[in-house]
mmCIF file of C-alpha atoms in Angstrom:
data_model
loop_
_atom_site.group_PDB
_atom_site.id
_atom_site.type_symbol
_atom_site.label_atom_id
_atom_site.label_comp_id
_atom_site.label_asym_id
_atom_site.label_seq_id
_atom_site.Cartn_x
_atom_site.Cartn_y
_atom_site.Cartn_z
ATOM 1 C CA MET A 1 -64.614 136.827 134.203
ATOM 2 C CA GLU A 2 -62.674 139.158 131.946
ATOM 3 C CA GLU A 3 -59.105 138.020 131.289
ATOM 4 C CA THR A 4 -55.978 139.683 129.977
ATOM 5 C CA GLU A 5 -52.246 139.050 130.189
ATOM 6 C CA VAL A 6 -51.057 142.086 132.173
ATOM 7 C CA VAL A 7 -52.942 144.669 134.204
ATOM 8 C CA VAL A 8 -51.138 147.991 134.663
ATOM 9 C CA VAL A 9 -52.455 150.146 137.510
ATOM 10 C CA GLY A 10 -51.726 153.843 137.026
ATOM 11 C CA SER A 11 -51.529 155.978 133.892
ATOM 12 C CA GLY A 12 -48.668 158.298 134.702
ATOM 13 C CA PRO A 13 -45.504 158.212 132.578
ATOM 14 C CA THR A 14 -44.388 154.912 134.160
ATOM 15 C CA GLY A 15 -47.626 153.025 133.577
ATOM 16 C CA LEU A 16 -48.179 154.431 130.091
ATOM 17 C CA LEU A 17 -44.688 153.585 128.843
ATOM 18 C CA LEU A 18 -44.811 150.118 130.420
ATOM 19 C CA ALA A 19 -48.162 149.409 128.776
ATOM 20 C CA THR A 20 -46.837 150.675 125.440
ATOM 21 C CA GLU A 21 -43.772 148.438 125.674
ATOM 22 C CA LEU A 22 -45.943 145.417 126.436
ATOM 23 C CA ALA A 23 -48.349 146.190 123.597
ATOM 24 C CA LEU A 24 -45.440 146.692 121.202
ATOM 25 C CA ALA A 25 -44.274 143.154 122.017
ATOM 26 C CA GLY A 26 -47.722 141.686 121.375
ATOM 27 C CA VAL A 27 -48.894 141.348 124.986
ATOM 28 C CA ASP A 28 -52.532 141.982 125.902
ATOM 29 C CA VAL A 29 -52.700 144.720 128.522
ATOM 30 C CA VAL A 30 -55.363 146.614 130.456
ATOM 31 C CA VAL A 31 -54.535 149.999 132.016
ATOM 32 C CA LEU A 32 -56.568 151.172 135.017
ATOM 33 C CA ASP A 33 -56.631 154.599 136.654
ATOM 34 C CA LYS A 34 -58.946 155.734 139.414
ATOM 35 C CA LEU A 35 -58.869 159.358 138.230
ATOM 36 C CA PRO A 36 -61.843 160.359 136.055
ATOM 37 C CA GLU A 37 -59.483 161.834 133.437
ATOM 38 C CA ARG A 38 -55.850 162.686 132.870
ATOM 39 C CA ARG A 39 -54.595 165.671 134.834
ATOM 40 C CA VAL A 40 -53.373 168.708 132.911
ATOM 41 C CA GLN A 41 -51.134 170.288 135.555
ATOM 42 C CA ALA A 42 -47.461 170.702 134.665
ATOM 43 C CA LYS A 43 -46.022 168.740 137.656
ATOM 44 C CA ALA A 44 -42.562 167.491 136.585
ATOM 45 C CA LEU A 45 -40.958 169.662 133.913
ATOM 46 C CA ASN A 46 -37.954 167.968 132.372
ATOM 47 C CA LEU A 47 -36.601 164.833 130.738
ATOM 48 C CA GLN A 48 -32.988 164.186 131.724
ATOM 49 C CA PRO A 49 -30.494 163.240 128.952
ATOM 50 C CA ARG A 50 -30.737 159.480 129.486
ATOM 51 C CA THR A 51 -34.527 159.606 129.538
ATOM 52 C CA ALA A 52 -34.465 161.555 126.283
ATOM 53 C CA GLU A 53 -32.423 158.694 124.810
ATOM 54 C CA VAL A 54 -34.989 156.173 126.049
ATOM 55 C CA LEU A 55 -37.791 158.020 124.242
ATOM 56 C CA ASP A 56 -35.590 158.332 121.178
ATOM 57 C CA LEU A 57 -35.296 154.533 121.057
ATOM 58 C CA ARG A 58 -39.031 154.430 120.465
ATOM 59 C CA GLY A 59 -39.216 157.318 118.011
ATOM 60 C CA LEU A 60 -40.946 159.522 120.576
ATOM 61 C CA LEU A 61 -38.310 162.185 121.190
ATOM 62 C CA ASP A 62 -38.954 164.348 118.128
ATOM 63 C CA ASP A 63 -42.625 164.589 119.072
ATOM 64 C CA ALA A 64 -41.676 165.377 122.678
ATOM 65 C CA ARG A 65 -39.380 168.179 121.544
ATOM 66 C CA GLN A 66 -42.150 169.659 119.430
ATOM 67 C CA ARG A 67 -44.298 169.843 122.569
ATOM 68 C CA ALA A 68 -41.448 171.110 124.756
ATOM 69 C CA ILE A 69 -41.174 174.580 126.241
ATOM 70 C CA ALA A 70 -37.358 174.679 126.419
ATOM 71 C CA THR A 71 -34.087 172.924 125.689
ATOM 72 C CA VAL A 72 -32.030 173.045 128.874
ATOM 73 C CA THR A 73 -28.281 172.783 128.368
ATOM 74 C CA GLU A 74 -27.247 173.130 132.021
ATOM 75 C CA GLY A 75 -28.393 171.290 135.120
ATOM 76 C CA HIS A 76 -27.183 171.480 138.697
ATOM 77 C CA PHE A 77 -25.873 169.261 141.467
ATOM 78 C CA ALA A 78 -27.168 169.893 144.986
ATOM 79 C CA ARG A 79 -27.861 173.538 144.018
ATOM 80 C CA LEU A 80 -24.179 174.372 143.916
ATOM 81 C CA PRO A 81 -23.586 177.803 142.323
ATOM 82 C CA VAL A 82 -21.627 176.331 139.385
ATOM 83 C CA PRO A 83 -23.938 175.145 136.565
ATOM 84 C CA LEU A 84 -23.558 171.535 135.470
ATOM 85 C CA SER A 85 -23.018 171.763 131.705
ATOM 86 C CA TYR A 86 -23.877 168.780 129.525
ATOM 87 C CA ASP A 87 -21.263 169.759 126.926
ATOM 88 C CA GLY A 88 -18.771 166.955 126.416
ATOM 89 C CA TRP A 89 -20.959 164.248 127.954
ATOM 90 C CA PRO A 90 -20.774 160.897 126.111
ATOM 91 C CA ALA A 91 -24.500 161.086 125.414
ATOM 92 C CA ARG A 92 -26.435 161.245 122.178
ATOM 93 C CA ARG A 93 -28.765 163.823 123.715
ATOM 94 C CA PRO A 94 -26.610 166.088 125.932
ATOM 95 C CA TYR A 95 -29.459 168.267 127.155
ATOM 96 C CA GLN A 96 -32.658 168.211 129.142
ATOM 97 C CA VAL A 97 -35.969 168.479 127.338
ATOM 98 C CA GLY A 98 -38.091 171.020 129.182
ATOM 99 C CA ILE A 99 -41.576 169.552 128.860
ATOM 100 C CA PRO A 100 -44.446 169.437 131.367
ATOM 101 C CA GLN A 101 -45.318 165.953 132.607
ATOM 102 C CA ALA A 102 -48.870 166.351 131.322
ATOM 103 C CA ARG A 103 -47.532 166.593 127.767
ATOM 104 C CA VAL A 104 -45.335 163.537 128.250
ATOM 105 C CA GLU A 105 -48.413 161.630 129.403
ATOM 106 C CA GLU A 106 -50.390 162.940 126.438
ATOM 107 C CA LEU A 107 -47.668 161.760 124.065
ATOM 108 C CA LEU A 108 -47.442 158.306 125.625
ATOM 109 C CA GLU A 109 -51.200 157.900 125.772
ATOM 110 C CA GLU A 110 -51.441 158.689 122.062
ATOM 111 C CA ARG A 111 -48.811 156.041 121.301
ATOM 112 C CA LEU A 112 -50.679 153.527 123.462
ATOM 113 C CA ALA A 113 -53.906 154.297 121.609
ATOM 114 C CA GLY A 114 -52.013 153.573 118.404
ATOM 115 C CA HIS A 115 -51.675 150.010 119.705
ATOM 116 C CA GLY A 116 -55.436 149.809 120.201
ATOM 117 C CA ILE A 117 -55.496 150.362 123.965
ATOM 118 C CA ARG A 118 -57.358 153.055 125.865
ATOM 119 C CA VAL A 119 -56.792 153.881 129.530
ATOM 120 C CA ARG A 120 -59.799 152.917 131.624
ATOM 121 C CA TYR A 121 -60.245 156.117 133.602
ATOM 122 C CA GLY A 122 -62.486 156.062 136.645
ATOM 123 C CA HIS A 123 -61.615 152.400 137.298
ATOM 124 C CA GLU A 124 -60.132 151.876 140.736
ATOM 125 C CA LEU A 125 -58.281 148.815 141.996
ATOM 126 C CA VAL A 126 -59.830 147.855 145.342
ATOM 127 C CA GLY A 127 -58.560 144.304 145.857
ATOM 128 C CA LEU A 128 -56.123 141.699 144.599
ATOM 129 C CA VAL A 129 -55.490 138.018 145.171
ATOM 130 C CA GLN A 130 -52.719 136.088 143.480
ATOM 131 C CA ASP A 131 -51.885 132.428 143.058
ATOM 132 C CA ASP A 132 -49.320 130.376 141.170
ATOM 133 C CA THR A 133 -50.863 131.064 137.761
ATOM 134 C CA GLY A 134 -52.031 134.661 137.938
ATOM 135 C CA VAL A 135 -53.630 137.579 139.734
ATOM 136 C CA THR A 136 -57.318 138.321 140.222
ATOM 137 C CA VAL A 137 -58.083 141.968 140.903
ATOM 138 C CA THR A 138 -61.306 143.640 141.936
ATOM 139 C CA VAL A 139 -62.043 146.809 139.984
ATOM 140 C CA ARG A 140 -64.601 149.462 140.918
ATOM 141 C CA ASP A 141 -65.985 151.227 137.835
ATOM 142 C CA PRO A 142 -67.279 154.838 137.615
ATOM 143 C CA ASN A 143 -70.768 153.661 138.592
ATOM 144 C CA GLY A 144 -69.506 152.038 141.784
ATOM 145 C CA HIS A 145 -69.902 148.473 140.500
ATOM 146 C CA GLU A 146 -67.148 145.999 141.340
ATOM 147 C CA GLN A 147 -65.991 143.404 138.838
ATOM 148 C CA PRO A 148 -63.182 140.810 138.849
ATOM 149 C CA LEU A 149 -60.387 140.923 136.274
ATOM 150 C CA ARG A 150 -57.892 138.095 135.801
ATOM 151 C CA ALA A 151 -54.325 138.516 134.502
ATOM 152 C CA ALA A 152 -51.085 136.611 134.394
ATOM 153 C CA TYR A 153 -49.267 139.590 135.956
ATOM 154 C CA LEU A 154 -50.052 142.905 137.621
ATOM 155 C CA ALA A 155 -47.819 146.002 137.522
ATOM 156 C CA GLY A 156 -48.325 148.660 140.177
ATOM 157 C CA CYS A 157 -47.409 152.059 138.710
ATOM 158 C CA ASP A 158 -49.842 153.989 140.877
ATOM 159 C CA GLY A 159 -47.607 156.513 142.599
ATOM 160 C CA GLY A 160 -46.102 157.193 146.000
ATOM 161 C CA ARG A 161 -49.316 156.292 147.832
ATOM 162 C CA SER A 162 -49.651 153.108 145.798
ATOM 163 C CA THR A 163 -52.751 151.015 146.452
ATOM 164 C CA VAL A 164 -50.992 148.004 144.933
ATOM 165 C CA ARG A 165 -48.075 148.302 147.346
ATOM 166 C CA LYS A 166 -50.404 148.697 150.321
ATOM 167 C CA LEU A 167 -52.544 145.706 149.324
ATOM 168 C CA LEU A 168 -49.367 143.629 149.048
ATOM 169 C CA GLY A 169 -48.260 144.765 152.500
ATOM 170 C CA VAL A 170 -44.768 145.528 151.176
ATOM 171 C CA PRO A 171 -42.673 147.614 153.622
ATOM 172 C CA PHE A 172 -41.601 151.060 152.397
ATOM 173 C CA PRO A 173 -38.528 151.894 154.484
ATOM 174 C CA GLY A 174 -36.595 155.127 154.229
ATOM 175 C CA THR A 175 -36.224 158.540 155.842
ATOM 176 C CA ASP A 176 -38.986 160.814 157.062
ATOM 177 C CA ALA A 177 -39.433 164.352 155.814
ATOM 178 C CA ARG A 178 -37.061 167.034 157.045
ATOM 179 C CA ALA A 179 -38.042 169.751 154.582
ATOM 180 C CA TYR A 180 -41.428 170.778 153.243
ATOM 181 C CA GLY A 181 -42.383 172.607 150.125
ATOM 182 C CA VAL A 182 -44.945 173.731 147.612
ATOM 183 C CA VAL A 183 -44.963 173.540 143.820
ATOM 184 C CA ALA A 184 -47.555 175.595 141.982
ATOM 185 C CA ASP A 185 -48.651 176.645 138.503
ATOM 186 C CA VAL A 186 -49.186 180.399 138.740
ATOM 187 C CA VAL A 187 -49.833 183.341 136.460
ATOM 188 C CA LEU A 188 -48.015 186.513 137.464
ATOM 189 C CA GLY A 189 -49.904 189.766 137.196
ATOM 190 C CA GLN A 190 -46.742 191.748 137.768
ATOM 191 C CA THR A 191 -43.076 190.776 137.601
ATOM 192 C CA SER A 192 -39.782 192.185 138.853
ATOM 193 C CA GLN A 193 -36.285 192.360 137.425
ATOM 194 C CA ALA A 194 -35.424 189.151 139.277
ATOM 195 C CA VAL A 195 -38.147 187.124 137.532
ATOM 196 C CA PRO A 196 -36.636 185.037 134.676
ATOM 197 C CA THR A 197 -38.022 185.117 131.149
ATOM 198 C CA ARG A 198 -36.146 182.131 129.638
ATOM 199 C CA TRP A 199 -35.170 178.656 130.841
ATOM 200 C CA THR A 200 -31.882 177.322 129.527
ATOM 201 C CA SER A 201 -30.136 176.589 132.825
ATOM 202 C CA THR A 202 -31.792 174.984 135.840
ATOM 203 C CA ALA A 203 -29.011 176.179 138.153
ATOM 204 C CA LYS A 204 -29.651 179.805 137.173
ATOM 205 C CA ARG A 205 -33.354 179.559 137.928
ATOM 206 C CA PHE A 206 -32.802 179.278 141.673
ATOM 207 C CA ALA A 207 -33.433 182.552 143.476
ATOM 208 C CA HIS A 208 -30.325 184.009 145.092
ATOM 209 C CA THR A 209 -32.333 186.005 147.653
ATOM 210 C CA ALA A 210 -34.395 183.171 149.157
ATOM 211 C CA PRO A 211 -34.595 183.228 152.980
ATOM 212 C CA ALA A 212 -31.862 181.334 154.800
ATOM 213 C CA GLY A 213 -32.438 177.592 154.695
ATOM 214 C CA GLN A 214 -34.972 177.796 151.868
ATOM 215 C CA VAL A 215 -34.747 177.060 148.153
ATOM 216 C CA ALA A 216 -36.928 178.815 145.618
ATOM 217 C CA ALA A 217 -37.129 178.579 141.845
ATOM 218 C CA LEU A 218 -39.337 180.125 139.196
ATOM 219 C CA ILE A 219 -39.571 178.351 135.816
ATOM 220 C CA PRO A 220 -41.204 180.147 132.846
ATOM 221 C CA LEU A 221 -43.745 177.957 131.067
ATOM 222 C CA ASP A 222 -45.369 178.279 127.655
ATOM 223 C CA GLU A 223 -47.430 181.455 127.823
ATOM 224 C CA PRO A 224 -46.686 185.005 128.989
ATOM 225 C CA GLY A 225 -46.744 185.288 132.763
ATOM 226 C CA HIS A 226 -47.236 181.522 133.314
ATOM 227 C CA TYR A 227 -44.666 180.023 135.722
ATOM 228 C CA GLN A 228 -44.018 177.074 137.952
ATOM 229 C CA LEU A 229 -43.120 178.274 141.451
ATOM 230 C CA PHE A 230 -41.089 175.864 143.574
ATOM 231 C CA THR A 231 -40.149 176.531 147.188
ATOM 232 C CA VAL A 232 -38.874 174.179 149.881
ATOM 233 C CA GLY A 233 -37.292 174.465 153.318
ATOM 234 C CA PRO A 234 -37.465 173.221 156.922
ATOM 235 C CA ASP A 235 -39.637 176.146 158.047
ATOM 236 C CA ILE A 236 -42.468 175.685 155.517
ATOM 237 C CA ARG A 237 -44.010 172.797 157.415
ATOM 238 C CA PRO A 238 -47.843 172.929 157.269
ATOM 239 C CA GLU A 239 -50.164 171.677 159.962
ATOM 240 C CA SER A 240 -51.259 168.963 157.547
ATOM 241 C CA ARG A 241 -49.936 167.632 154.241
ATOM 242 C CA GLU A 242 -53.515 167.963 152.995
ATOM 243 C CA ALA A 243 -53.821 171.623 154.020
ATOM 244 C CA PRO A 244 -54.806 173.755 151.002
ATOM 245 C CA VAL A 245 -52.171 176.082 149.579
ATOM 246 C CA SER A 246 -53.360 179.673 149.691
ATOM 247 C CA LYS A 247 -52.547 182.420 147.217
ATOM 248 C CA ALA A 248 -51.215 184.507 150.128
ATOM 249 C CA GLU A 249 -48.745 181.732 151.073
ATOM 250 C CA LEU A 250 -47.459 181.531 147.513
ATOM 251 C CA GLU A 251 -47.237 185.294 147.124
ATOM 252 C CA THR A 252 -45.191 185.557 150.312
ATOM 253 C CA ALA A 253 -42.741 182.941 148.999
ATOM 254 C CA LEU A 254 -42.579 184.702 145.635
ATOM 255 C CA ARG A 255 -41.857 188.155 147.081
ATOM 256 C CA GLU A 256 -39.298 186.887 149.591
ATOM 257 C CA SER A 257 -37.254 185.490 146.718
ATOM 258 C CA TYR A 258 -38.098 187.684 143.726
ATOM 259 C CA GLY A 259 -38.909 191.089 145.158
ATOM 260 C CA GLU A 260 -41.906 193.044 146.394
ATOM 261 C CA ASP A 261 -42.944 194.036 142.876
ATOM 262 C CA ALA A 262 -43.796 190.425 141.934
ATOM 263 C CA GLU A 263 -47.488 189.618 142.156
ATOM 264 C CA ILE A 264 -49.629 186.521 141.519
ATOM 265 C CA ALA A 265 -52.803 187.049 139.493
ATOM 266 C CA GLU A 266 -53.952 183.426 139.361
ATOM 267 C CA VAL A 267 -53.140 180.099 141.023
ATOM 268 C CA ARG A 268 -54.001 177.278 138.630
ATOM 269 C CA GLN A 269 -52.787 174.394 140.760
ATOM 270 C CA ALA A 270 -50.709 173.946 143.907
ATOM 271 C CA THR A 271 -49.407 170.851 145.676
ATOM 272 C CA ARG A 272 -47.475 170.235 148.861
ATOM 273 C CA PHE A 273 -44.497 167.889 148.935
ATOM 274 C CA THR A 274 -41.664 166.811 151.233
ATOM 275 C CA ASP A 275 -38.154 165.423 150.942
ATOM 276 C CA ALA A 276 -39.181 162.049 152.399
ATOM 277 C CA SER A 277 -37.141 159.304 150.767
ATOM 278 C CA ARG A 278 -38.304 155.681 150.621
ATOM 279 C CA GLN A 279 -37.735 152.553 148.578
ATOM 280 C CA VAL A 280 -39.224 149.064 148.628
ATOM 281 C CA GLU A 281 -36.807 146.235 149.334
ATOM 282 C CA GLN A 282 -38.377 144.052 146.649
ATOM 283 C CA TYR A 283 -39.863 145.133 143.341
ATOM 284 C CA ARG A 284 -41.565 141.798 142.768
ATOM 285 C CA VAL A 285 -43.931 139.800 144.965
ATOM 286 C CA GLY A 286 -45.039 136.689 143.109
ATOM 287 C CA ARG A 287 -46.883 137.866 140.020
ATOM 288 C CA VAL A 288 -47.117 141.488 141.126
ATOM 289 C CA LEU A 289 -44.429 144.031 140.265
ATOM 290 C CA LEU A 290 -43.867 147.641 141.352
ATOM 291 C CA ALA A 291 -42.362 150.479 139.313
ATOM 292 C CA GLY A 292 -41.937 154.234 139.480
ATOM 293 C CA ASP A 293 -43.078 156.117 142.566
ATOM 294 C CA ALA A 294 -44.910 153.006 143.762
ATOM 295 C CA ALA A 295 -41.447 151.561 144.394
ATOM 296 C CA HIS A 296 -39.442 154.651 145.380
ATOM 297 C CA ILE A 297 -40.063 158.275 146.355
ATOM 298 C CA HIS A 298 -37.656 161.180 146.672
ATOM 299 C CA LEU A 299 -37.532 164.968 146.565
ATOM 300 C CA LEU A 300 -39.216 166.013 143.333
ATOM 301 C CA ALA A 301 -36.421 168.401 142.262
ATOM 302 C CA GLY A 302 -35.036 167.477 138.845
ATOM 303 C CA ALA A 303 -38.199 165.535 137.957
ATOM 304 C CA GLN A 304 -36.608 162.455 139.502
ATOM 305 C CA GLY A 305 -39.937 160.658 139.815
ATOM 306 C CA MET A 306 -40.837 160.959 136.134
ATOM 307 C CA ASN A 307 -37.326 160.203 134.883
ATOM 308 C CA LEU A 308 -36.711 157.193 137.097
ATOM 309 C CA GLY A 309 -40.231 155.929 136.405
ATOM 310 C CA ILE A 310 -39.736 156.050 132.636
ATOM 311 C CA GLN A 311 -36.452 154.181 132.986
ATOM 312 C CA ASP A 312 -38.109 151.653 135.319
ATOM 313 C CA ALA A 313 -40.751 151.041 132.654
ATOM 314 C CA MET A 314 -38.213 150.590 129.875
ATOM 315 C CA ASN A 315 -36.244 148.114 131.981
ATOM 316 C CA LEU A 316 -39.307 146.167 133.104
ATOM 317 C CA GLY A 317 -41.239 146.206 129.842
ATOM 318 C CA TRP A 318 -39.127 143.867 127.710
ATOM 319 C CA LYS A 319 -38.468 141.509 130.624
ATOM 320 C CA LEU A 320 -42.145 141.166 131.517
ATOM 321 C CA ALA A 321 -43.079 140.767 127.857
ATOM 322 C CA ALA A 322 -40.509 138.010 127.437
ATOM 323 C CA GLU A 323 -41.882 136.254 130.530
ATOM 324 C CA VAL A 324 -45.503 136.463 129.349
ATOM 325 C CA LEU A 325 -44.595 135.252 125.861
ATOM 326 C CA GLY A 326 -42.633 132.298 127.252
ATOM 327 C CA ARG A 327 -39.244 133.488 125.966
ATOM 328 C CA ALA A 328 -37.546 134.571 129.182
ATOM 329 C CA PRO A 329 -34.638 132.647 130.672
ATOM 330 C CA ALA A 330 -34.892 131.694 134.329
ATOM 331 C CA GLY A 331 -34.425 134.664 136.626
ATOM 332 C CA LEU A 332 -34.896 137.385 133.984
ATOM 333 C CA LEU A 333 -38.026 138.875 135.523
ATOM 334 C CA ASP A 334 -36.491 138.777 138.996
ATOM 335 C CA SER A 335 -33.683 140.984 137.675
ATOM 336 C CA ALA A 336 -36.152 143.746 136.803
ATOM 337 C CA GLY A 337 -35.759 145.343 140.229
ATOM 338 C CA GLN A 338 -31.988 145.159 140.480
ATOM 339 C CA LEU A 339 -31.022 148.044 138.206
ATOM 340 C CA PRO A 340 -33.905 150.298 139.356
ATOM 341 C CA ARG A 341 -32.872 149.773 142.976
ATOM 342 C CA ARG A 342 -29.365 151.017 142.219
ATOM 343 C CA ALA A 343 -30.639 153.975 140.194
ATOM 344 C CA ALA A 344 -33.327 154.920 142.705
ATOM 345 C CA SER A 345 -30.885 154.646 145.601
ATOM 346 C CA GLY A 346 -28.733 157.225 143.853
ATOM 347 C CA GLY A 347 -31.786 159.373 143.236
ATOM 348 C CA ARG A 348 -32.661 159.374 146.919
ATOM 349 C CA GLY A 349 -29.341 161.000 147.735
ATOM 350 C CA SER A 350 -29.268 163.957 145.333
ATOM 351 C CA ALA A 351 -30.885 165.590 142.351
ATOM 352 C CA GLY A 352 -28.209 164.414 139.936
ATOM 353 C CA GLU A 353 -28.395 162.240 136.859
ATOM 354 C CA HIS A 354 -29.049 158.506 137.022
ATOM 355 C CA PRO A 355 -27.878 155.476 135.117
ATOM 356 C CA GLY A 356 -29.975 154.293 132.204
ATOM 357 C CA THR A 357 -31.722 151.027 131.602
ATOM 358 C CA GLY A 358 -31.062 148.269 129.128
ATOM 359 C CA ALA A 359 -32.230 149.119 125.651
ATOM 360 C CA VAL A 360 -34.742 146.996 123.778
ATOM 361 C CA HIS A 361 -34.884 145.845 120.203
ATOM 362 C CA VAL A 362 -38.222 144.586 118.885
ATOM 363 C CA ARG A 363 -38.606 142.719 115.618
ATOM 364 C CA GLU A 364 -41.568 141.273 113.816
ATOM 365 C CA GLY A 365 -42.106 137.602 114.579
ATOM 366 C CA ARG A 366 -44.541 134.750 114.015
ATOM 367 C CA PRO A 367 -48.210 135.855 114.033
ATOM 368 C CA ARG A 368 -49.803 134.979 117.353
ATOM 369 C CA GLY A 369 -53.520 135.085 118.020
ATOM 370 C CA GLY A 370 -54.185 136.909 114.748
ATOM 371 C CA ARG A 371 -51.860 139.815 115.631
ATOM 372 C CA PRO A 372 -48.183 140.463 114.866
ATOM 373 C CA ALA A 373 -46.087 138.876 117.599
ATOM 374 C CA ARG A 374 -42.668 140.260 118.367
ATOM 375 C CA ALA A 375 -39.533 138.681 119.690
ATOM 376 C CA VAL A 376 -38.212 140.595 122.676
ATOM 377 C CA HIS A 377 -34.630 140.481 123.833
ATOM 378 C CA GLN A 378 -32.114 142.680 125.573
ATOM 379 C CA ALA A 379 -29.762 144.631 123.383
ATOM 380 C CA PRO A 380 -26.056 144.105 124.002
ATOM 381 C CA GLY A 381 -25.471 147.727 125.020
ATOM 382 C CA THR A 382 -27.289 150.435 126.910
ATOM 383 C CA ALA A 383 -26.846 154.119 126.041
ATOM 384 C CA ARG A 384 -25.114 153.301 122.749
ATOM 385 C CA SER A 385 -27.667 150.717 121.599
ATOM 386 C CA GLN A 386 -29.110 151.169 118.113
ATOM 387 C CA PRO A 387 -32.511 152.914 118.045
ATOM 388 C CA LEU A 388 -35.366 151.461 116.042
ATOM 389 C CA PRO A 389 -35.233 152.367 112.330
ATOM 390 C CA ARG A 390 -36.883 155.695 111.626
ATOM 391 C CA GLY A 391 -40.262 155.484 109.967
ATOM 392 C CA GLN A 392 -40.763 151.797 110.724
ATOM 393 C CA ASP A 393 -44.395 151.260 111.702
ATOM 394 C CA LEU A 394 -44.601 148.601 114.408
ATOM 395 C CA ARG A 395 -48.214 149.178 115.361
ATOM 396 C CA PRO A 396 -50.698 146.287 115.171
ATOM 397 C CA ARG A 397 -53.487 146.772 112.641
ATOM 398 C CA HIS A 398 -56.600 146.645 114.782
ATOM 399 C CA PRO A 399 -59.094 149.311 115.888
ATOM 400 C CA VAL A 400 -58.684 151.410 119.004
ATOM 401 C CA SER A 401 -60.400 149.885 122.033
ATOM 402 C CA ASP A 402 -60.254 150.002 125.801
ATOM 403 C CA GLY A 403 -58.081 146.926 125.965
ATOM 404 C CA ARG A 404 -60.914 144.397 126.037
ATOM 405 C CA ARG A 405 -59.264 141.975 123.617
ATOM 406 C CA ARG A 406 -59.515 138.542 125.197
ATOM 407 C CA ARG A 407 -56.818 135.932 125.460
ATOM 408 C CA ARG A 408 -56.451 132.964 127.721
ATOM 409 C CA VAL A 409 -54.280 133.722 130.758
ATOM 410 C CA ALA A 410 -50.957 131.935 130.621
ATOM 411 C CA PRO A 411 -51.034 128.671 132.586
#
């Protein structure tokens, strides 16, 4: 049976950053994703100020900004007409980074590959059994073959419809949907005077002529005519959440909010969503942990899922690494869900900003298993913690692989 120290299920921003944090600390990790390859759709579009600081701690922010489509200096709160300016905030990065989620995932996956770990795409988790010393999962590969994989811990970062959460039987209480919406990547063949050409303020991107009870926004992306169209309201309820989104439906929403002259030439991707809000009551069940949308869902406005998931991963990463490496005090890993629960509870109520997670310092330590081991500990501060020194290369010197480096599972 193949063995590793941690299995991460899901290769969205949460799973990728968590795996990177574990690898940085010297923990063996395998990342599984049932998708055949990484999606390229924009999905979430912005890193909130605290999340930008989190990436800056790992030397990732400059690269993210190079791949960004905008620097957004104003947000909003509950779509009130007064923009929420970041000027004067006690933050090192008082702005949002406008960057499609696909590019954030690309960035994180490149960093993970720098640690010698490749995501195992097309590998689906279909079963799990845990005991006092570890977790045995059943993985179905792209050829349909099922194989066991043993780990000391399992992290479920596999989204709002999490297989890990369902296999655990963990309740997912919350509120049912009251509003329904569509988010789509579209190319406009014709615009109107109401269609924006720049994105510097999220509040100003909301259409002022949307039908009563509805919210619409149009965000310019990185090529002429390419936009993300967002519309939500109580009267957009489809017969089924799985019902395909038609070009006619999107064009109607566009023209209602941005004028009859606006026209869609191409629909590249479209997804339905709701404002359902749910959160698990426990982030840890034995040796299985939940993070990101697997643990909490909310209205996608403000990229809450991506931002909270990244902060979940930063909070969980150093604690899980310390536990695996035998350096964690009693109760440390249990605390991993406490701060995310407070942050996610706030996220379920509005599209505002959220508290950050504890920062992490990593330093070179005693060689372990032929690779550089690293001592992991919580920094004394949070937002004002010192970032890692610029230019310091913390990557292990071993070839890129799919994570099949073997190590005995912790007893």
